[in-house]
Amino acid sequence: MTTALRETAPSVRDVSVFGDAIAYFNEAADLLELDGGMRRILTHPSRQIIFSIPFQRDSGEFEVYTGYRVQYNFARGPAKGGIRYHPGVTLDEVTALAFWMTWKCAVVDLPFGGGKGGVTCDPATLSSNELERITRRYAAELVEVVGPDKDVPAPDVNTTPQVMAWFMDTYSMHVRQNMPGVVTGKPLEIGGSRGRVEATGRGVTICALDEMAEMGLRPEEATIAIQGFGNVGRYAAKLFKDRGCKVVGISDVTGAYYNEQGINVYGAMEHTSKFGTLEGFKGGDRITNTELLTSPCDVLVPAALEKVFTAEIASKVQAKLLVEGANGPTTPEADRIFREKGIVVIPDIMANAGGVTVSYFEWAQDRMGYFWKEAEVNEKLEDFLLSNLRAIRAIANSRHATLRTAAYTLAIDRVVKASLLRGIYA
Ligand code: NAD
């Protein structure tokens, strides 16, 4: 095996892109009165793997990319987390995302630890054949350390169901048996789960509607604004609309649209299917993306990028409820402002956990060789999300904490309990 393990795993505290998640972790660890030793264990990744991916361009030229896989924690089960193809991928970023996955899987009570992987490359410059060769080499390098009981990758930025199919095929060829459970997010034809495509947006809507009921906000009276109209944002918009809410604002990288009478969500979906983006959409007044975030609405869903809520933007947010479809959209400074203004925030590790939850269902279905109907998937998804959201709310109420701190508290407590039951093997 050419895979090289780092000789010393750096503490995750050193990882710069990662400050916000650590800040949230520490707040919950303080609430749990977590001792120093356990904090040290939980802020160090179990395993970081770095390797070279040599490959041949269609032109015949040779190139070498760098691949990563970080298996952050295994206390509750196999590592779980996506694979990112992006020019900005670094070991630090992958470690940060694997740390995050550890809490996300724990907060919804999935039998997984946390992991993440990536290749530093620009997929926009790669042909489909080149992507396939990179993916197969990436998978081959990891054959010994991934598997349904070891580490189960999934799609992330710029990796698709097709990429997962190549990964699964390469792994299966190496181990000489069909192993669909080695990755999730596969096409339906080769062991994917029904409901996976909509799952994250559906989860956002499930969490939002439950919190709205808690706040006494009826769906038919609620106005919703959503930043981002990709996989998460568009399905969240559709499902809010289907539940009778009025979606008043939507946006994507090309611009934002506001219509106090309600956006025609299906029209916007058709527009993006036809043209790729919302550019030229006629269903609302054109505003800036910042204006969208501070526009009049009851529920605001960031579903695009990290760190969109700076202190300045947070102080102008008018929504009563923020549901974090994106990962890490709120800086700790903005979070403090939301707290002071009484804006309720459903944190990312809970609000966007619908995707990984249906990935768990996919893994379970693959292992059984028996596949559920979409209604069954959706019903189980709702059950997982609501039972854990309500557990978080109970912690928040009893400890006078925010939902975010309560979510980290629940997740950390679950990982700590599993770690202590297993003990430290030495
Ligand atoms: P996507 O690429 O499908 O969509 C992203 C959307 O954001 C696009 O509409 C894009 O135009 C828009 N966008 C980009 N820059 C923007 C900007 N400056 N202003 C406004 N909009 C902008 O991605 P996605 O899968 O929908 O993921 C969105 C977020 O949700 C990411 O943070 C991702 O990590 C997180 N997330 C996704 C999933 C999932 O299952 N897809 C699961 C958990 C978390």
XYZ file of C-alpha atoms and ligand atoms in Angstrom:
470
model
C 0.000 0.000 0.000
C 1.425 3.369 -0.998
C -0.708 5.225 1.505
C 1.380 7.240 3.963
C 0.128 7.853 7.481
C 1.343 11.044 9.140
C 3.770 10.225 11.891
C 2.249 12.680 14.330
C -1.336 13.765 14.093
C -1.567 17.510 14.733
C -4.178 18.723 17.150
C -7.246 19.994 15.408
C -6.799 23.221 17.379
C -4.022 24.095 14.921
C -6.360 24.038 11.971
C -7.135 27.569 10.859
C -10.245 27.056 8.702
C -11.717 25.409 11.626
C -11.874 28.014 14.332
C -15.654 28.346 14.340
C -16.380 24.657 14.834
C -13.821 24.516 17.642
C -15.427 27.549 19.301
C -18.817 25.812 19.240
C -17.259 22.546 20.434
C -15.605 24.288 23.391
C -18.787 26.008 24.474
C -20.591 22.667 24.662
C -17.586 20.936 26.255
C -17.653 23.605 28.993
C -21.342 22.981 29.564
C -20.627 19.244 29.856
C -17.666 19.988 32.144
C -15.635 17.714 29.897
C -12.255 16.942 31.389
C -8.999 17.926 29.704
C -8.035 14.389 28.698
C -11.264 13.699 26.827
C -11.064 17.140 25.179
C -7.581 16.238 23.950
C -8.819 12.960 22.499
C -11.783 14.557 20.760
C -9.734 17.388 19.270
C -7.287 15.019 17.576
C -8.132 13.109 14.395
C -7.750 9.319 14.622
C -6.079 9.014 11.243
C -4.988 11.345 8.442
C -3.963 9.841 5.136
C -2.162 11.734 2.366
C -1.174 10.200 -0.942
C -0.209 11.032 -4.509
C -2.555 10.444 -7.401
C -0.523 10.154 -10.584
C -2.635 10.066 -13.718
C -2.459 10.539 -17.422
C -4.279 13.374 -19.162
C -6.237 12.573 -22.323
C -3.411 14.412 -24.117
C -0.913 11.796 -22.857
C 0.734 14.158 -20.338
C 1.342 12.931 -16.764
C 0.153 14.843 -13.718
C 0.199 14.195 -9.984
C -2.538 15.363 -7.638
C -2.715 15.000 -3.851
C -5.466 12.946 -2.228
C -6.577 12.973 1.412
C -8.793 10.955 3.685
C -9.242 11.863 7.323
C -10.946 9.361 9.626
C -11.633 11.589 12.563
C -13.388 9.380 15.059
C -14.591 5.759 15.174
C -16.117 5.591 18.658
C -19.693 5.175 17.363
C -18.981 3.282 14.149
C -17.256 3.460 10.761
C -16.072 6.898 9.641
C -18.611 8.678 7.417
C -18.220 11.724 5.209
C -17.909 13.005 1.678
C -15.111 13.351 -0.858
C -14.432 16.849 -2.198
C -12.722 17.639 -5.525
C -11.601 21.271 -5.426
C -8.432 23.338 -5.982
C -8.666 24.603 -2.372
C -8.633 21.155 -0.706
C -5.990 20.935 2.054
C -5.346 18.537 4.903
C -6.560 21.220 7.316
C -9.840 21.661 5.500
C -10.462 17.923 5.227
C -9.677 17.485 8.935
C -12.054 20.300 9.842
C -14.845 18.773 7.790
C -14.208 15.315 9.298
C -14.443 16.848 12.795
C -17.773 18.385 11.810
C -19.061 15.069 10.443
C -18.312 13.416 13.793
C -20.807 15.707 15.553
C -23.320 15.675 12.717
C -23.541 11.866 12.718
C -23.713 11.767 16.513
C -26.382 14.440 16.851
C -28.843 12.457 14.736
C -27.747 9.233 16.415
C -26.336 7.461 13.371
C -24.008 4.522 14.065
C -21.093 6.310 12.415
C -18.008 8.254 13.330
C -16.769 11.177 11.255
C -14.611 11.282 8.134
C -13.931 13.353 5.039
C -11.748 13.127 1.952
C -10.644 15.155 -1.000
C -8.424 15.638 -3.991
C -6.747 18.980 -4.686
C -7.787 19.442 -8.310
C -9.970 21.617 -10.495
C -12.709 19.394 -11.951
C -13.667 22.164 -14.379
C -10.428 21.425 -16.266
C -10.922 17.638 -16.313
C -12.697 15.470 -18.865
C -15.040 12.724 -17.698
C -12.378 10.108 -18.531
C -9.774 12.014 -16.519
C -12.178 12.280 -13.566
C -12.799 8.556 -13.761
C -9.061 7.757 -13.725
C -8.483 10.079 -10.734
C -11.422 8.586 -8.853
C -10.339 5.010 -9.489
C -6.797 5.737 -8.342
C -8.118 7.603 -5.282
C -10.315 4.604 -4.393
C -7.514 2.084 -5.055
C -5.193 3.955 -2.669
C -7.799 3.644 0.090
C -8.842 0.006 -0.425
C -7.358 -1.201 2.882
C -8.854 1.557 5.021
C -12.379 2.052 3.631
C -15.257 -0.425 3.572
C -18.786 -0.765 4.950
C -17.413 -1.455 8.449
C -14.432 0.908 8.265
C -15.148 4.145 6.463
C -18.014 4.988 4.116
C -17.402 7.972 1.777
C -20.113 9.960 -0.021
C -20.393 12.865 -2.482
C -19.364 16.394 -1.499
C -18.392 19.475 -3.527
C -17.878 18.461 -7.200
C -18.345 14.742 -6.642
C -21.438 13.140 -8.085
C -23.353 9.840 -8.003
C -21.254 8.850 -11.051
C -18.050 9.448 -9.055
C -19.482 7.249 -6.280
C -20.277 4.555 -8.867
C -16.626 4.538 -10.039
C -15.428 4.430 -6.426
C -17.743 1.516 -5.597
C -16.742 -0.380 -8.729
C -13.008 0.052 -8.082
C -13.329 -1.079 -4.475
C -15.511 -4.055 -5.487
C -12.968 -5.108 -8.147
C -10.161 -5.032 -5.567
C -12.004 -7.032 -2.922
C -13.482 -9.391 -5.539
C -17.080 -8.983 -4.474
C -19.884 -6.516 -5.036
C -19.727 -3.976 -2.204
C -22.341 -1.252 -2.692
C -22.156 -0.354 1.041
C -18.647 1.088 0.673
C -20.022 4.474 -0.441
C -23.359 6.270 -0.347
C -24.890 8.754 -2.752
C -24.772 6.163 -5.550
C -27.165 6.117 -8.486
C -30.385 4.201 -7.718
C -29.512 1.486 -10.247
C -26.507 0.308 -8.225
C -27.725 0.544 -4.660
C -28.608 4.207 -4.104
C -31.535 5.110 -1.875
C -34.800 6.619 -2.953
C -35.229 10.084 -1.443
C -31.472 10.818 -1.211
C -31.504 13.690 -3.718
C -34.120 15.692 -1.805
C -33.030 14.525 1.664
C -31.050 17.546 2.855
C -33.659 20.079 1.694
C -36.379 17.872 3.171
C -34.508 17.759 6.475
C -34.217 21.558 6.517
C -37.983 21.829 6.034
C -38.797 19.173 8.647
C -36.663 20.956 11.272
C -37.999 24.390 10.331
C -41.671 23.383 10.485
C -41.218 21.740 13.872
C -39.523 24.836 15.295
C -42.149 27.080 13.705
C -44.865 25.087 15.507
C -42.930 25.598 18.747
C -42.835 29.342 18.063
C -46.534 29.485 17.193
C -45.820 30.342 13.554
C -48.312 28.638 11.232
C -46.962 27.490 7.841
C -49.671 29.291 5.889
C -48.768 32.573 7.630
C -44.992 32.173 7.356
C -42.683 33.882 4.885
C -39.425 32.187 3.908
C -36.204 33.450 2.269
C -33.578 31.034 0.998
C -29.995 31.791 -0.026
C -28.758 29.283 -2.618
C -30.874 27.398 -5.151
C -28.804 24.248 -5.538
C -29.463 20.790 -4.181
C -30.349 21.985 -0.673
C -32.016 25.331 -1.443
C -34.272 24.307 -4.322
C -35.742 21.254 -2.581
C -36.178 23.183 0.664
C -38.031 25.881 -1.323
C -40.240 23.288 -3.027
C -41.095 21.509 0.216
C -41.842 24.779 2.068
C -44.150 25.722 -0.790
C -45.808 22.275 -0.739
C -46.473 22.722 2.997
C -48.300 26.003 2.366
C -45.529 28.478 3.286
C -44.901 31.582 1.195
C -41.343 31.644 -0.191
C -40.661 35.368 -0.653
C -36.945 35.340 -1.474
C -34.519 33.077 -3.337
C -31.007 33.535 -4.658
C -28.057 31.882 -6.298
C -24.571 32.945 -7.280
C -25.997 35.129 -10.083
C -28.323 37.207 -7.886
C -31.351 37.336 -5.599
C -35.101 37.805 -6.099
C -37.754 39.025 -3.681
C -41.530 38.914 -4.138
C -43.743 39.670 -1.168
C -46.668 37.970 -2.919
C -44.638 34.760 -3.046
C -42.107 33.424 -5.546
C -43.336 30.853 -8.055
C -40.972 28.143 -6.765
C -41.863 25.612 -9.455
C -41.264 28.291 -12.078
C -37.841 29.024 -10.561
C -37.010 25.305 -10.583
C -37.986 25.083 -14.239
C -35.908 28.179 -14.985
C -32.793 26.718 -13.357
C -33.320 23.335 -15.022
C -33.475 25.102 -18.380
C -30.787 27.779 -17.969
C -28.582 26.400 -15.197
C -28.969 29.442 -12.901
C -31.608 31.957 -11.772
C -30.132 34.621 -14.101
C -33.033 36.210 -16.015
C -35.724 34.888 -13.625
C -38.738 37.205 -13.891
C -40.648 36.129 -10.789
C -39.522 38.838 -8.362
C -37.652 42.085 -7.803
C -33.943 41.778 -8.348
C -32.035 42.491 -5.098
C -28.501 41.779 -3.913
C -27.564 38.648 -2.003
C -26.900 40.735 1.120
C -30.338 42.331 0.793
C -31.849 38.857 0.632
C -30.245 37.911 3.953
C -31.612 41.033 5.632
C -35.005 41.087 3.863
C -38.346 40.913 5.719
C -39.181 37.240 6.330
C -40.005 34.927 9.224
C -37.649 32.102 8.329
C -34.248 32.496 6.698
C -32.405 29.519 5.212
C -28.753 29.970 4.213
C -28.141 27.111 1.765
C -25.084 28.247 -0.175
C -21.768 28.981 1.513
C -19.971 29.124 4.834
C -19.436 32.348 6.816
C -22.205 34.388 5.155
C -23.369 35.859 8.471
C -20.798 38.358 9.631
C -21.559 40.546 12.648
C -22.616 43.361 10.300
C -25.127 41.272 8.364
C -26.376 39.503 11.504
C -27.280 42.819 13.119
C -29.617 43.565 10.180
C -31.305 40.143 9.910
C -35.081 40.474 10.323
C -36.044 36.790 10.439
C -37.264 35.140 13.647
C -35.834 31.742 12.769
C -32.620 30.811 10.983
C -32.262 27.259 9.648
C -28.699 26.469 8.579
C -28.980 24.421 5.394
C -25.358 25.248 4.547
C -22.408 24.118 6.631
C -20.923 26.860 8.819
C -22.887 29.879 7.515
C -22.752 31.687 10.882
C -19.587 33.149 12.417
C -19.382 33.010 16.244
C -19.729 36.834 16.352
C -22.934 36.651 14.315
C -24.158 33.804 16.508
C -23.796 36.025 19.589
C -25.814 38.747 17.856
C -28.577 36.290 16.924
C -28.673 35.188 20.554
C -28.947 38.790 21.776
C -31.679 39.577 19.248
C -33.633 36.458 20.226
C -33.352 34.928 16.747
C -33.649 31.140 17.040
C -30.974 29.248 15.089
C -31.275 25.566 14.130
C -27.581 24.743 13.710
C -26.092 23.121 10.627
C -25.194 19.839 12.312
C -28.917 19.326 12.955
C -30.617 21.295 10.155
C -28.702 19.773 7.237
C -28.301 16.258 8.664
C -31.076 14.933 6.409
C -28.529 14.050 3.728
C -26.272 11.950 5.919
C -29.315 10.337 7.540
C -30.568 9.056 4.188
C -26.963 8.046 3.413
C -27.184 5.905 6.533
C -30.434 4.417 5.186
C -28.674 3.728 1.871
C -25.837 1.919 3.678
C -28.360 -0.117 5.693
C -30.406 -1.007 2.587
C -27.259 -2.028 0.689
C -26.247 -4.319 3.510
C -29.698 -5.927 3.644
C -30.047 -6.067 -0.125
C -33.617 -4.836 0.383
C -34.735 -1.396 -0.764
C -37.440 0.786 0.720
C -40.090 2.807 -1.050
C -39.597 6.568 -0.990
C -42.445 7.091 1.491
C -40.722 4.738 3.938
C -37.425 6.602 3.574
C -39.135 9.949 4.176
C -41.053 8.673 7.187
C -37.900 7.296 8.811
C -36.043 10.518 8.010
C -38.687 12.580 9.766
C -38.540 10.281 12.774
C -34.726 10.516 13.104
C -34.664 14.282 12.698
C -37.603 15.164 14.905
C -36.679 12.884 17.791
C -33.197 14.395 17.910
C -34.314 17.992 17.324
C -36.698 17.594 20.246
C -33.929 16.112 22.404
C -31.804 19.163 21.578
C -34.663 21.493 22.443
C -35.095 19.789 25.811
C -31.380 20.281 26.557
C -31.544 23.902 25.414
C -34.514 24.576 27.696
C -33.108 22.819 30.736
C -29.590 24.269 30.390
C -30.652 27.732 29.178
C -28.489 27.181 26.112
C -28.942 27.875 22.416
C -30.007 25.055 20.111
C -26.457 25.088 18.713
C -24.781 24.568 22.067
C -27.422 21.977 22.931
C -26.784 20.121 19.641
C -23.025 19.992 20.266
C -23.689 18.969 23.866
C -25.866 16.040 22.771
C -23.385 14.976 20.090
C -20.293 15.249 22.289
C -22.011 13.431 25.135
C -22.883 10.538 22.809
C -19.324 10.271 21.489
C -17.859 10.533 25.010
C -20.162 7.790 26.315
C -19.200 5.479 23.435
C -15.503 6.245 23.977
C -15.677 5.524 27.704
C -17.650 2.303 27.218
C -15.123 1.053 24.686
C -12.188 2.309 26.766
C -8.818 3.409 25.486
C -7.010 0.428 23.977
C -3.304 0.618 24.593
P -25.007 23.276 -4.755
O -23.692 23.476 -5.374
O -25.986 22.315 -5.333
O -25.766 24.682 -4.621
C -25.171 25.824 -4.078
C -26.053 27.008 -4.409
O -25.511 28.176 -3.783
C -26.122 27.323 -5.908
O -27.439 27.714 -6.235
C -25.158 28.498 -6.056
O -25.459 29.306 -7.162
C -25.441 29.203 -4.756
N -24.416 30.180 -4.400
C -23.076 30.088 -4.507
N -22.501 31.235 -4.126
C -23.496 32.059 -3.748
C -23.547 33.375 -3.254
N -22.447 34.094 -3.088
N -24.761 33.905 -2.965
C -25.884 33.204 -3.152
N -25.909 31.943 -3.615
C -24.723 31.394 -3.916
O -24.681 22.911 -3.216
P -25.624 22.204 -2.178
O -25.403 20.743 -2.238
O -27.002 22.755 -2.285
O -24.951 22.683 -0.804
C -25.210 23.983 -0.264
C -24.675 24.006 1.158
O -25.295 22.974 1.916
C -23.175 23.780 1.308
O -22.723 24.496 2.441
C -23.080 22.296 1.609
O -21.893 21.965 2.300
C -24.303 22.137 2.492
N -24.790 20.756 2.583
C -25.203 20.079 1.477
C -25.688 18.780 1.619
C -26.217 18.010 0.446
O -26.727 16.894 0.656
N -26.171 18.548 -0.770
C -25.713 18.171 2.877
C -25.295 18.893 3.991
C -24.829 20.187 3.834
